[in-house]
Coordinates of C-alpha atoms in Angstrom, one line a residue:
X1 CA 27.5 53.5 117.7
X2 CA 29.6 50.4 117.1
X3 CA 29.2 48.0 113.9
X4 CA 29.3 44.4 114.7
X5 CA 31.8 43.9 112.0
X6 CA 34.4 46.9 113.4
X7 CA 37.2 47.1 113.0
X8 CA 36.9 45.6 109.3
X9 CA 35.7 48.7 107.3
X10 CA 35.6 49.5 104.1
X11 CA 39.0 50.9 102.9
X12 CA 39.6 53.5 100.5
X13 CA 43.2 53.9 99.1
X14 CA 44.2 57.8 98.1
X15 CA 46.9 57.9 96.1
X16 CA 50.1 60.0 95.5
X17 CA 51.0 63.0 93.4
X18 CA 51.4 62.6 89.8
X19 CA 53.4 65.4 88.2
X20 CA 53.2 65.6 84.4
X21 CA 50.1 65.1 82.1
X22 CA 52.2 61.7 81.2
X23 CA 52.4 60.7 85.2
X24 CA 48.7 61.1 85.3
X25 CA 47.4 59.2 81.9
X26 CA 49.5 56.4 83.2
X27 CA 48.3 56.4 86.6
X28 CA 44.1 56.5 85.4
X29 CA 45.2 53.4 82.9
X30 CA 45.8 51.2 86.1
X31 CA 42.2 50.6 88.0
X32 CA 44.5 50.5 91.4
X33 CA 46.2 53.4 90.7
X34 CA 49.8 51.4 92.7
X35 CA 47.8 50.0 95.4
X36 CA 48.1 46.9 93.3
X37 CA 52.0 46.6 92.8
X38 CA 54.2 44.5 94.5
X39 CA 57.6 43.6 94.9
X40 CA 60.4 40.7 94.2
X41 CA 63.2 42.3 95.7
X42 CA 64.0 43.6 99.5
X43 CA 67.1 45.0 100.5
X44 CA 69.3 43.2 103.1
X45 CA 69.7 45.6 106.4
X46 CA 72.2 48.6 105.3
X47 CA 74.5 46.9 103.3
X48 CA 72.8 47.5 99.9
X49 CA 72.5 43.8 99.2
X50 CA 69.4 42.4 97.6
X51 CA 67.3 39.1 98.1
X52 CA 64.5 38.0 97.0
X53 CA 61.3 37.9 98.6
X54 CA 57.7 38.0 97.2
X55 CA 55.1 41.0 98.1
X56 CA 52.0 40.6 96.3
X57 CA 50.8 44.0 97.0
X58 CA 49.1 45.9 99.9
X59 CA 45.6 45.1 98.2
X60 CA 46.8 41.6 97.5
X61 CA 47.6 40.5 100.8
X62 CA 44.0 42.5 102.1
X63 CA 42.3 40.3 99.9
X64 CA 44.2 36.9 100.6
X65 CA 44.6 37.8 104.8
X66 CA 41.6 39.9 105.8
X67 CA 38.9 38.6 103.4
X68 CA 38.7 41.8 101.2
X69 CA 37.1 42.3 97.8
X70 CA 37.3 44.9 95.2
X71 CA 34.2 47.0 93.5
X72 CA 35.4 46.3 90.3
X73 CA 32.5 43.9 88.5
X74 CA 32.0 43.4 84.7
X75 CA 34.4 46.4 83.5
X76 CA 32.1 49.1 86.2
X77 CA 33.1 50.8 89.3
X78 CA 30.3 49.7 91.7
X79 CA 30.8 52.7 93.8
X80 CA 31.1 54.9 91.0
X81 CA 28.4 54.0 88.7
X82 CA 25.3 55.3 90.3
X83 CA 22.7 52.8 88.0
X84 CA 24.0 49.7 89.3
X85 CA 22.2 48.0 91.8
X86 CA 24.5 45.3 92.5
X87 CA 25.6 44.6 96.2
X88 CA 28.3 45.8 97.6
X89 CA 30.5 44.4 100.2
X90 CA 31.2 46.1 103.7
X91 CA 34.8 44.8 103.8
X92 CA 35.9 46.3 100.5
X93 CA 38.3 48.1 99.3
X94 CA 37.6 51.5 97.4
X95 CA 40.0 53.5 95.2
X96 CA 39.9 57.0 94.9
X97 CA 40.5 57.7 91.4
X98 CA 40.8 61.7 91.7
X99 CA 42.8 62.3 89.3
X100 CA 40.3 60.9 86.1
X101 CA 38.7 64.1 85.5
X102 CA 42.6 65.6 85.0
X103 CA 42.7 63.2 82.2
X104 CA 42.8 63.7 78.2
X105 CA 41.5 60.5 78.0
X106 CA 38.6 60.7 81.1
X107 CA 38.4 64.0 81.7
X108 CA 39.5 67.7 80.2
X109 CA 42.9 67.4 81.3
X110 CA 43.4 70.4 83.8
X111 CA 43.8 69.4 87.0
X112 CA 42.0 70.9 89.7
X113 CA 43.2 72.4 93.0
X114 CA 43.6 70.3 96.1
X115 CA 40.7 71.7 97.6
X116 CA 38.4 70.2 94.9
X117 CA 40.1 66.4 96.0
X118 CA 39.4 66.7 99.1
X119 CA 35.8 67.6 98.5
X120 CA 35.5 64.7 95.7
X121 CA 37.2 62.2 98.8
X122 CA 33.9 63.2 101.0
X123 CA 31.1 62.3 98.4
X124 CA 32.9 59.2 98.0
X125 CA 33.0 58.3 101.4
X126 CA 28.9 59.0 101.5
X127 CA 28.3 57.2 98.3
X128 CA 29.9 54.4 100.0
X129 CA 28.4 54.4 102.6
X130 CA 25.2 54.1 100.7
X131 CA 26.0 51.4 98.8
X132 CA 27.3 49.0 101.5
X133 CA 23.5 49.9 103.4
X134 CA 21.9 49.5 100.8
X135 CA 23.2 45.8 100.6
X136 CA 21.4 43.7 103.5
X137 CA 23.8 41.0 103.4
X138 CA 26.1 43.6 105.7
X139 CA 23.0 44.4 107.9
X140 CA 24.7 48.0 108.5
X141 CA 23.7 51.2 109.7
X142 CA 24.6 53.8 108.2
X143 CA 25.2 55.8 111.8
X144 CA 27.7 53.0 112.5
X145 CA 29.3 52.7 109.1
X146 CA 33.1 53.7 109.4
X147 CA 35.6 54.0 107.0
X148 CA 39.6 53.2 106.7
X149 CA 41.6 56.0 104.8
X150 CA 44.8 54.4 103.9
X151 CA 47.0 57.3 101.3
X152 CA 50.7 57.4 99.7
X153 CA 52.7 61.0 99.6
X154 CA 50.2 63.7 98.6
X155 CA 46.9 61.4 99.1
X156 CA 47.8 62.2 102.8
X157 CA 47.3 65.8 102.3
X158 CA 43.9 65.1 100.6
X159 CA 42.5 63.0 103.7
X160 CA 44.1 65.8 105.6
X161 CA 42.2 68.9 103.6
X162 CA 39.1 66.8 103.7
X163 CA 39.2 66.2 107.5
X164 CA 40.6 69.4 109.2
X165 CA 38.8 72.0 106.5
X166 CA 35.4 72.2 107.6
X167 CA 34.9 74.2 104.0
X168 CA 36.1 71.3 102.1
X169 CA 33.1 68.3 102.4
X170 CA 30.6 68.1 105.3
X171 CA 31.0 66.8 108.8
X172 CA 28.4 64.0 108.1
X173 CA 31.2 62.0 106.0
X174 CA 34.2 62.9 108.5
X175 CA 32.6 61.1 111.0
X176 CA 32.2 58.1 109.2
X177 CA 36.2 57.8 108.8
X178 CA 37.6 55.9 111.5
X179 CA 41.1 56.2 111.1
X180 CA 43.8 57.5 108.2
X181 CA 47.4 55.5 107.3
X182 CA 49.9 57.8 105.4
X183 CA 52.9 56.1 103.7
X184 CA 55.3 59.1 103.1
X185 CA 53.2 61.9 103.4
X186 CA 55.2 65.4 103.4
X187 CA 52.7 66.4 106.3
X188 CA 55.3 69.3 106.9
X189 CA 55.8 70.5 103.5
X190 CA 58.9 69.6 101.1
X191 CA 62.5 70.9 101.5
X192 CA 66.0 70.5 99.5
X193 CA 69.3 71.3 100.3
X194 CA 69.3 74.6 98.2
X195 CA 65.8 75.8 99.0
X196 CA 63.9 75.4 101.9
X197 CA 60.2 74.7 101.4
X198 CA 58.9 74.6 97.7
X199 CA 58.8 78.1 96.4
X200 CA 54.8 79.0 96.3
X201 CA 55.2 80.4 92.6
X202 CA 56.2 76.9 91.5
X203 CA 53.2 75.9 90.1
X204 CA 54.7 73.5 87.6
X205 CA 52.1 70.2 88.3
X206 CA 50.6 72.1 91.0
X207 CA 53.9 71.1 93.0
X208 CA 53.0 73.8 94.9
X209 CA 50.7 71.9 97.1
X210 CA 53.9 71.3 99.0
X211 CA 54.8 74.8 99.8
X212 CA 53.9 75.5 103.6
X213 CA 51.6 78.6 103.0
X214 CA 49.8 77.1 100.1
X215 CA 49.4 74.0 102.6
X216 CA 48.5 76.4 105.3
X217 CA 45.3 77.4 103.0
X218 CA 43.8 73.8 102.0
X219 CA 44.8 72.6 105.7
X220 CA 42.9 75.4 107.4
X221 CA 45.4 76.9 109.5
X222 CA 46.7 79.8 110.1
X223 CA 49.4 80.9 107.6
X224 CA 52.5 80.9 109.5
X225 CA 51.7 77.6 111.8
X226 CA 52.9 74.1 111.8
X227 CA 50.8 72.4 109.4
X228 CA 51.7 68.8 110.5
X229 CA 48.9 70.0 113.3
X230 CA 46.1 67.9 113.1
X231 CA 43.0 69.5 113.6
X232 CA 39.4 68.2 113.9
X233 CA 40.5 64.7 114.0
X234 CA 42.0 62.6 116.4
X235 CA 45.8 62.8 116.0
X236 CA 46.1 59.2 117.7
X237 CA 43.8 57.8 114.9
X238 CA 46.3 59.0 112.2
X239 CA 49.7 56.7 111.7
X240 CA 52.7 57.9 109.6
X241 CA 54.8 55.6 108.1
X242 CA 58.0 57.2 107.4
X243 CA 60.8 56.1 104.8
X244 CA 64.6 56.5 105.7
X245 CA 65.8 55.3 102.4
X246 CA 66.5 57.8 99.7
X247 CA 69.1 56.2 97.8
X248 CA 66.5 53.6 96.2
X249 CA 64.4 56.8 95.0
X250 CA 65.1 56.7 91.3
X251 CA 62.8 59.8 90.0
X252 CA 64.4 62.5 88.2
X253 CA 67.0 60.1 87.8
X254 CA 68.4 60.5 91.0
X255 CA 68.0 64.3 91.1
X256 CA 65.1 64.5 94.1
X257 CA 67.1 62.2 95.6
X258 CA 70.3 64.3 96.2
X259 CA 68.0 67.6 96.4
X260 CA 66.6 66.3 99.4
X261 CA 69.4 64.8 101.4
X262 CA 70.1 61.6 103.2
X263 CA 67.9 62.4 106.0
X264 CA 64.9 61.6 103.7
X265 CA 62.8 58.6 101.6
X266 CA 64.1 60.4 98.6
X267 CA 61.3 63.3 98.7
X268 CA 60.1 63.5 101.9
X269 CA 62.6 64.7 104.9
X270 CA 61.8 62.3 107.8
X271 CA 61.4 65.3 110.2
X272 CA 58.6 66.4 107.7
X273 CA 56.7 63.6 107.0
X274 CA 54.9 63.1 110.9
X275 CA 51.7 64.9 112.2
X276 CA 50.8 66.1 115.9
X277 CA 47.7 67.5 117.7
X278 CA 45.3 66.9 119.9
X279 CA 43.4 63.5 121.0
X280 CA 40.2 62.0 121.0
X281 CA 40.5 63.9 124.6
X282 CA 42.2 67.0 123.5
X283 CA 45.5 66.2 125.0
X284 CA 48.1 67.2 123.3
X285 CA 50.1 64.2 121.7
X286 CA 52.3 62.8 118.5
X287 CA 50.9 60.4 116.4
X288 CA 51.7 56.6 116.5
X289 CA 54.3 56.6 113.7
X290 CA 57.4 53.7 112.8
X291 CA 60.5 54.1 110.3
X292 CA 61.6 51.7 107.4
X293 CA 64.0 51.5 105.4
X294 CA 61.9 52.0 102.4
X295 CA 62.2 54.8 99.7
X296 CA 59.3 57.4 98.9
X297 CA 58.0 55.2 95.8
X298 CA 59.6 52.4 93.4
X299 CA 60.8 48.9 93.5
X300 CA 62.3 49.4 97.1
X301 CA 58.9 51.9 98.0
X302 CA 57.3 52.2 100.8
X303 CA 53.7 50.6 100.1
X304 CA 54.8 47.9 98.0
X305 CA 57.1 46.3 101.5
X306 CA 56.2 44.0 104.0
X307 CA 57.1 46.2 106.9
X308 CA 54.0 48.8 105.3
X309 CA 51.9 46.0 105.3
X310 CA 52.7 44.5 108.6
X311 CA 52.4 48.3 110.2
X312 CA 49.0 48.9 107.9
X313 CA 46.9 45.9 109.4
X314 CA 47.6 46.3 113.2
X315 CA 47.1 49.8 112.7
X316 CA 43.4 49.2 111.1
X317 CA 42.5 45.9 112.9
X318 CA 45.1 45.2 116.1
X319 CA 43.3 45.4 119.8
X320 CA 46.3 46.6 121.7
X321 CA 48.8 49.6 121.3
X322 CA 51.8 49.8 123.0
X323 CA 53.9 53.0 123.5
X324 CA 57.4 52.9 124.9
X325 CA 58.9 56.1 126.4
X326 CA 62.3 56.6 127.9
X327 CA 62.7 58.4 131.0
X328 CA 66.2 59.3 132.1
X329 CA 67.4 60.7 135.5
X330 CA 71.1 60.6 134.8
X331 CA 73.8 60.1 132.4
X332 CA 76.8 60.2 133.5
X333 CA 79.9 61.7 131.9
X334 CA 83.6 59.7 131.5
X335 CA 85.8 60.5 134.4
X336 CA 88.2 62.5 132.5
X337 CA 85.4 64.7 131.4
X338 CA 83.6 65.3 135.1
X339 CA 86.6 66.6 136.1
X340 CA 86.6 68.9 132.9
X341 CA 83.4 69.7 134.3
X342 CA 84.2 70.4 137.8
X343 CA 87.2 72.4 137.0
X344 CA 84.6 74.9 134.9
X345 CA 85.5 73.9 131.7
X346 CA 82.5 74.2 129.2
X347 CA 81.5 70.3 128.2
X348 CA 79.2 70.1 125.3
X349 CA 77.4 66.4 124.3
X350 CA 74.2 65.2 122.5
X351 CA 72.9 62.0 122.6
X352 CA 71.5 59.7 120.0
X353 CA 69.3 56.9 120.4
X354 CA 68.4 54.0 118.2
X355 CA 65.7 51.7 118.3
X356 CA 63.9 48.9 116.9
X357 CA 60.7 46.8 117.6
X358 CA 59.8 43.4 116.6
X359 CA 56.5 41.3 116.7
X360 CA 57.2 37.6 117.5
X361 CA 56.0 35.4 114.6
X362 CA 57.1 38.3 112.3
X363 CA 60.3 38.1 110.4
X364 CA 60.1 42.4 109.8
X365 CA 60.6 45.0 112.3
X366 CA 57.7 47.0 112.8
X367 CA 60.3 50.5 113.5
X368 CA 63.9 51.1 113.3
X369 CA 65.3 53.8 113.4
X370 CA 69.4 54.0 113.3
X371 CA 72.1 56.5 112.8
X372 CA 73.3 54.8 109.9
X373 CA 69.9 55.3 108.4
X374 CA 69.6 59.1 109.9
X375 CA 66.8 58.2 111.7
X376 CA 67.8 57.6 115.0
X377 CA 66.3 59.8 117.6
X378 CA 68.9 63.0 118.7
X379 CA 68.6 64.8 122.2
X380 CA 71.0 67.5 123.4
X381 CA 71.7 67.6 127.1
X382 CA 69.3 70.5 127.2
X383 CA 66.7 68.5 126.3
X384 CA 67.2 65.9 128.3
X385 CA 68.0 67.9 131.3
X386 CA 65.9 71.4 131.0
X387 CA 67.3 73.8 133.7
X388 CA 70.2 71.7 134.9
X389 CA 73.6 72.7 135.3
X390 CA 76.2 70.0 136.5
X391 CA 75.5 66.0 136.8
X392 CA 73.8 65.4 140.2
X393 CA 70.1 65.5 140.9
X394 CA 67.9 66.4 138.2
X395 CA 66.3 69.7 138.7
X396 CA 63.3 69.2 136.0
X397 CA 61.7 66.4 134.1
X398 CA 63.8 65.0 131.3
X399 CA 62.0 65.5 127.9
X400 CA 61.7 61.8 127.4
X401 CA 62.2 60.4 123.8
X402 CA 58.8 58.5 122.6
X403 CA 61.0 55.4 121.1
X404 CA 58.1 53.3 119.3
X405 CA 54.2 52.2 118.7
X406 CA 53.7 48.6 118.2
X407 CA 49.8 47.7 117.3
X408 CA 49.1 43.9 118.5
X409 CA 46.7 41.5 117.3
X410 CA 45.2 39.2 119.7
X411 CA 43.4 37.0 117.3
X412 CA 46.4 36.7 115.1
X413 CA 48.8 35.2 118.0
X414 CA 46.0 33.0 119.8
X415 CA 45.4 30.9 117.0
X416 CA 49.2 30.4 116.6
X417 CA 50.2 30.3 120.1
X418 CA 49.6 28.1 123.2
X419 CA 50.4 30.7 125.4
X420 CA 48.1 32.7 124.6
X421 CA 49.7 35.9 124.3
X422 CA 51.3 38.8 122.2
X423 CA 55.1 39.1 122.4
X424 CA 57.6 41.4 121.0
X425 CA 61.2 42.7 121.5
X426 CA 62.6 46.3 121.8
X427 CA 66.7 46.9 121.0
X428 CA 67.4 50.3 122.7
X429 CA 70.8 51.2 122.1
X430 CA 72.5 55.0 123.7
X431 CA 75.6 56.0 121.7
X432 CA 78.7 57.0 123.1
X433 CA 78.6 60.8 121.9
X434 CA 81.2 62.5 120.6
X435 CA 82.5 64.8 123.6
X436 CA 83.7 68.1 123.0
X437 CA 86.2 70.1 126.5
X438 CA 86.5 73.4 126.3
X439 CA 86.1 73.8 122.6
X440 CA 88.3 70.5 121.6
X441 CA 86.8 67.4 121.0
X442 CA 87.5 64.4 123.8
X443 CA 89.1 61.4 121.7
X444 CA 90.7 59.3 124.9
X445 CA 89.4 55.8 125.0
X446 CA 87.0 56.9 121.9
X447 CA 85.6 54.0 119.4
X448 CA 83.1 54.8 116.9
X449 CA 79.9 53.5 116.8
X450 CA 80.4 52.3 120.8
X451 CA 77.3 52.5 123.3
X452 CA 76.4 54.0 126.4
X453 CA 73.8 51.3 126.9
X454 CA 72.3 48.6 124.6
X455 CA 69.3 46.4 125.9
X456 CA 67.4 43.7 124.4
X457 CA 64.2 43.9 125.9
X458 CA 61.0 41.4 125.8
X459 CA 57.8 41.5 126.6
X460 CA 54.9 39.6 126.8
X461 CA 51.3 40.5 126.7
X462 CA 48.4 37.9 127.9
X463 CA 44.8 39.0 127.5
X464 CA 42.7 39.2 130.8
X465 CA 39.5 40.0 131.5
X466 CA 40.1 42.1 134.8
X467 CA 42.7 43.9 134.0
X468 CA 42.1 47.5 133.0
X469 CA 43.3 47.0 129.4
X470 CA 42.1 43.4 129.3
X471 CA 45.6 42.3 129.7
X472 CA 48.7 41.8 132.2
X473 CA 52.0 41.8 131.1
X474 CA 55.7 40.2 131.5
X475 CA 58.9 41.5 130.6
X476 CA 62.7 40.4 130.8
X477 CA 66.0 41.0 128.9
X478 CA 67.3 39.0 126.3
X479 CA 71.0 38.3 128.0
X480 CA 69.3 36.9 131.6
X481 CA 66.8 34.8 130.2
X482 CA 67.0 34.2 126.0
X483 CA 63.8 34.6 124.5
X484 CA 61.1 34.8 127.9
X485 CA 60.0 37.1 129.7
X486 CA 59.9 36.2 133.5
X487 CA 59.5 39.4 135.1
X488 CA 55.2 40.4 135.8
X489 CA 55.0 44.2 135.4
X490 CA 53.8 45.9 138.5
X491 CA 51.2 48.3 136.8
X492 CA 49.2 51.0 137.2
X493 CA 46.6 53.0 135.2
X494 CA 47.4 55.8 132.7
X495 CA 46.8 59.3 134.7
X496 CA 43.7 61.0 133.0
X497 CA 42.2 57.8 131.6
X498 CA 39.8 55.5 132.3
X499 CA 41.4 52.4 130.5
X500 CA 45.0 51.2 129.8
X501 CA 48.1 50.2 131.9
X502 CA 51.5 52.0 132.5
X503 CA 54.6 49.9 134.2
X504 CA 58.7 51.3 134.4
X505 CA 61.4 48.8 133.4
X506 CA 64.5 49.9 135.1
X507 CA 67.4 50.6 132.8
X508 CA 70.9 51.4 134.1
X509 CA 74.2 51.4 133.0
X510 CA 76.9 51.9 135.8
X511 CA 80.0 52.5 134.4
X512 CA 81.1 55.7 132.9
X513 CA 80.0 57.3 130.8
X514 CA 76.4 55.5 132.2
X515 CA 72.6 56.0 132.0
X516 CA 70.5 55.6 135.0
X517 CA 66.7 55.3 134.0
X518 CA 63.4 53.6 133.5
X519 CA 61.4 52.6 129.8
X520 CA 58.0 53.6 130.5
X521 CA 55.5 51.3 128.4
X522 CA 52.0 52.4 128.2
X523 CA 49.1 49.9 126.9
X524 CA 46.0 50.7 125.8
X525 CA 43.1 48.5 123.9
X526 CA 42.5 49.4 120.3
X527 CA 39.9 50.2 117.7

């Protein structure tokens, strides 16, 4: 059952971890608990440079873009306080203040386990749901009420417990949620340079809730498993928003920051902090994710940025997702090293790929993810090529490298455009690897940073009735035509399902070293 006023549900924000009995006073003192804190300054690309620019705050910009309201009214908690009787609003915003009853001030001052969140996050979700019945205004029922979970760092793990442990809350609130947003979750545990995973006896704030067995036990799965597998919930309705700046992570004055590494948001590894599983369908997939260069928490954090906010709302309320895949036939080697090749000389080569997507209308890029940053995407030969042994005809599929999910909002564009349509521009870049002949590494004709391929491409989405998704599509690249697409996509429907479209955009780079293959984009109605 479907709610006339889907896809604008009720939002309840889950915050992170708060180590120290100081952390947690602090965080019960603020009724937002972070959701509320913005942000003056954005860094400029990867130089380091600052500007200014003005984030009000995730909650902020709800309020002021989506028509949002808080529960807050005369010093209560409308949600909370069970003897009010006041109306409360369907499109409101809810946060889960968990950590209260941890508290010298609120509560007794132990925290509980994990476990106990996660059950606390379901009796929210009911009460909600009772309260926004209750109130006829939103002429709701409550077997068509739905929720939005939207959770920083650890408050990912709590929506996680909650949903995938059938032990922890009761199936009747998990199927009001109708989808979950993580910024920086460590949805595969936390690792440093000198230890990998947090050691299970370090129980020290109950930082142990990052150690993969103890995760393994509120997660419900099988100790030994990857526990970024979703379970029980539809991996395709959970997005992961994943920092790739650590630098700007300031906690432990700088200390988390260099335990962790550069391939991080300061706390979180980027290959950690992403969850798979199966679909709505049970087909096996990754979930829709995008990279920032935002930091795990702070003035440069990842909730309090644009690009969060930007990735947050088409997530909850777009209409269209659009997946882009690369699928390559061939690369091709320099000359000098095919006839290293030929001649049986062991070649070795792995290939890096950077991305970014960006919504016309939108000054931010919704993804990027670059080498610079350590977030570009990294396929061996092997991968590429499973089973193949020289550079002719490929003798198995290529494992094709999902590049991005972009979210698009029809009602957004229409009342800004004449054109009546969604647009948006992929920069695929292939870098030159670094070549290694028989054990030496191949520097003729070498530049740093140089490319195999680099495409600007474009594409254009128009909404139509008839078409399987409700749309048809152009596309075109940037250096034939500047800034429109020409090109309509000859498409074709999605094997295994009954809605969305699939076209190929042919990409090719003849010279050597070249690429010879096609960008698969897949698009598919939302919410």
């Amino acid at each position: 059952m479907r709610s006339a006023l889907h896809p604008y549900h009720p939002i309840i924000y889950v915050r992170g971890f708060a180590a120290t009995q100081g952390e947690i006073e602090d965080t019960v003192a603020d009724p937002y608990m972070g959701f509320n804190i913005g942000s003056t300054k954005t860094r400029v690309a990867w130089t380091g440079d600052v500007r200014r620019f003005f984030f009000e705050s995730p909650l902020v910009r709800l309020m002021s873009d989506h028509g949002y309201k808080d529960v807050f009214v005369e010093g209560d908690d409308l949600v909370a306080a069970e003897h009010h009787d006041r109306p409360v609003p369907y499109r409101c915003i809810v946060i889960y203040r968990y950590y209260d009853e941890a508290s010298n001030d609120f509560g007794d001052g132990e925290t509980p386990p994990i476990e106990h969140f996660a059950k606390g996050l379901g009796n929210l979700i009911l009460r909600l749901r009772d309260k926004v019945c209750a109130n006829k205004a939103n002429d709701i029922d409550p077997e068509a009420c739905r929720v939005h979970l939207v959770a920083h760092s650890m408050g990912g793990l709590v929506c996680r417990a909650f949903l995938q442990n059938p032990r922890l809350g009761s199936d009747e609130a998990r199927r009001a949620v109708d989808k979950l947003f993580t910024y920086a979750t460590p949805h595969n545990g936390i690792d440093m340079r000198v230890v990998r995973n947090v050691p299970g006896w370090l129980s020290f704030g109950d930082i142990n809730n990052f150690n993969r067995e103890r995760m393994a036990e509120y997660l419900d799965v099988p100790r030994g498993d990857d526990v970024s597998v979703v379970k029980g919930f539809p991996a395709e309705r959970i997005f992961n928003l994943v920092g790739t700046n650590p630098r700007d992570y300031t906690a432990a004055g700088g200390l988390s920051s260099w335990a962790v590494g550069e391939a991080s948001d300061g706390l979180v590894c980027i290959r950690n902090a992403t969850t798979h599983g199966p679909d709505s369908q049970g087909k096996e997939v990754t979930s829709p994710r995008a990279f920032v260069h935002r930091s795990h928490s702070g003035h440069y954090g990842i909730v309090n940025s644009e690009e969060g906010y930007q990735n947050l709302t088409r997530f909850l309320f777009g209409e269209l997702r659009v997946d882009g895949m690369l699928d390559i036939d061939d690369i091709t080697l320099p000359l000098e090293v095919q006839k290293a090749k030929e001649a049986g000389k062991p070649i070795r080569a792995s290939y890096q790929f950077e991305v970014s997507a960006s919504v016309r209308g939108c000054q931010w890029q919704m993804t990027r993810r670059e080498v610079r940053e350590n977030s570009a995407i990294f396929r061996t030969f092997a991968d590429l090529f499973p089973g193949r042994a020289g550079s002719g005809v490929t003798t198995g599929h290529s494992r094709r490298p999902h590049l991005f999910s972009v979210f698009l909002d029809w009602d957004k564009s229409l009342k800004r455009r004449s054109s009546k349509s969604v647009s948006f521009a992929v920069d695929l870049k292939v870098l030159v690897p670094d070549y290694e002949v028989d054990g030496v590494m191949f520097l003729k004709r070498h530049f740093e940073g140089g490319f195999i391929l680099r495409r600007l491409i474009l594409i254009e989405v128009f909404p139509d009735a008839n078409s399987q998704a409700g749309c048809r599509i152009k596309y075109g690249f940037q250096e034939m035509n500047p800034g429109k697409p020409g090109i309509l996509a000859q498409t074709r429907g999605i094997e295994g399902e009954a809605r969305g479209l699939a076209f190929d955009i042919p990409i090719e780079q003849t010279a050597r070293p070249g690429l010879h293959g096609r960008l698969c984009i897949e698009a598919r109605p939302w919410s």
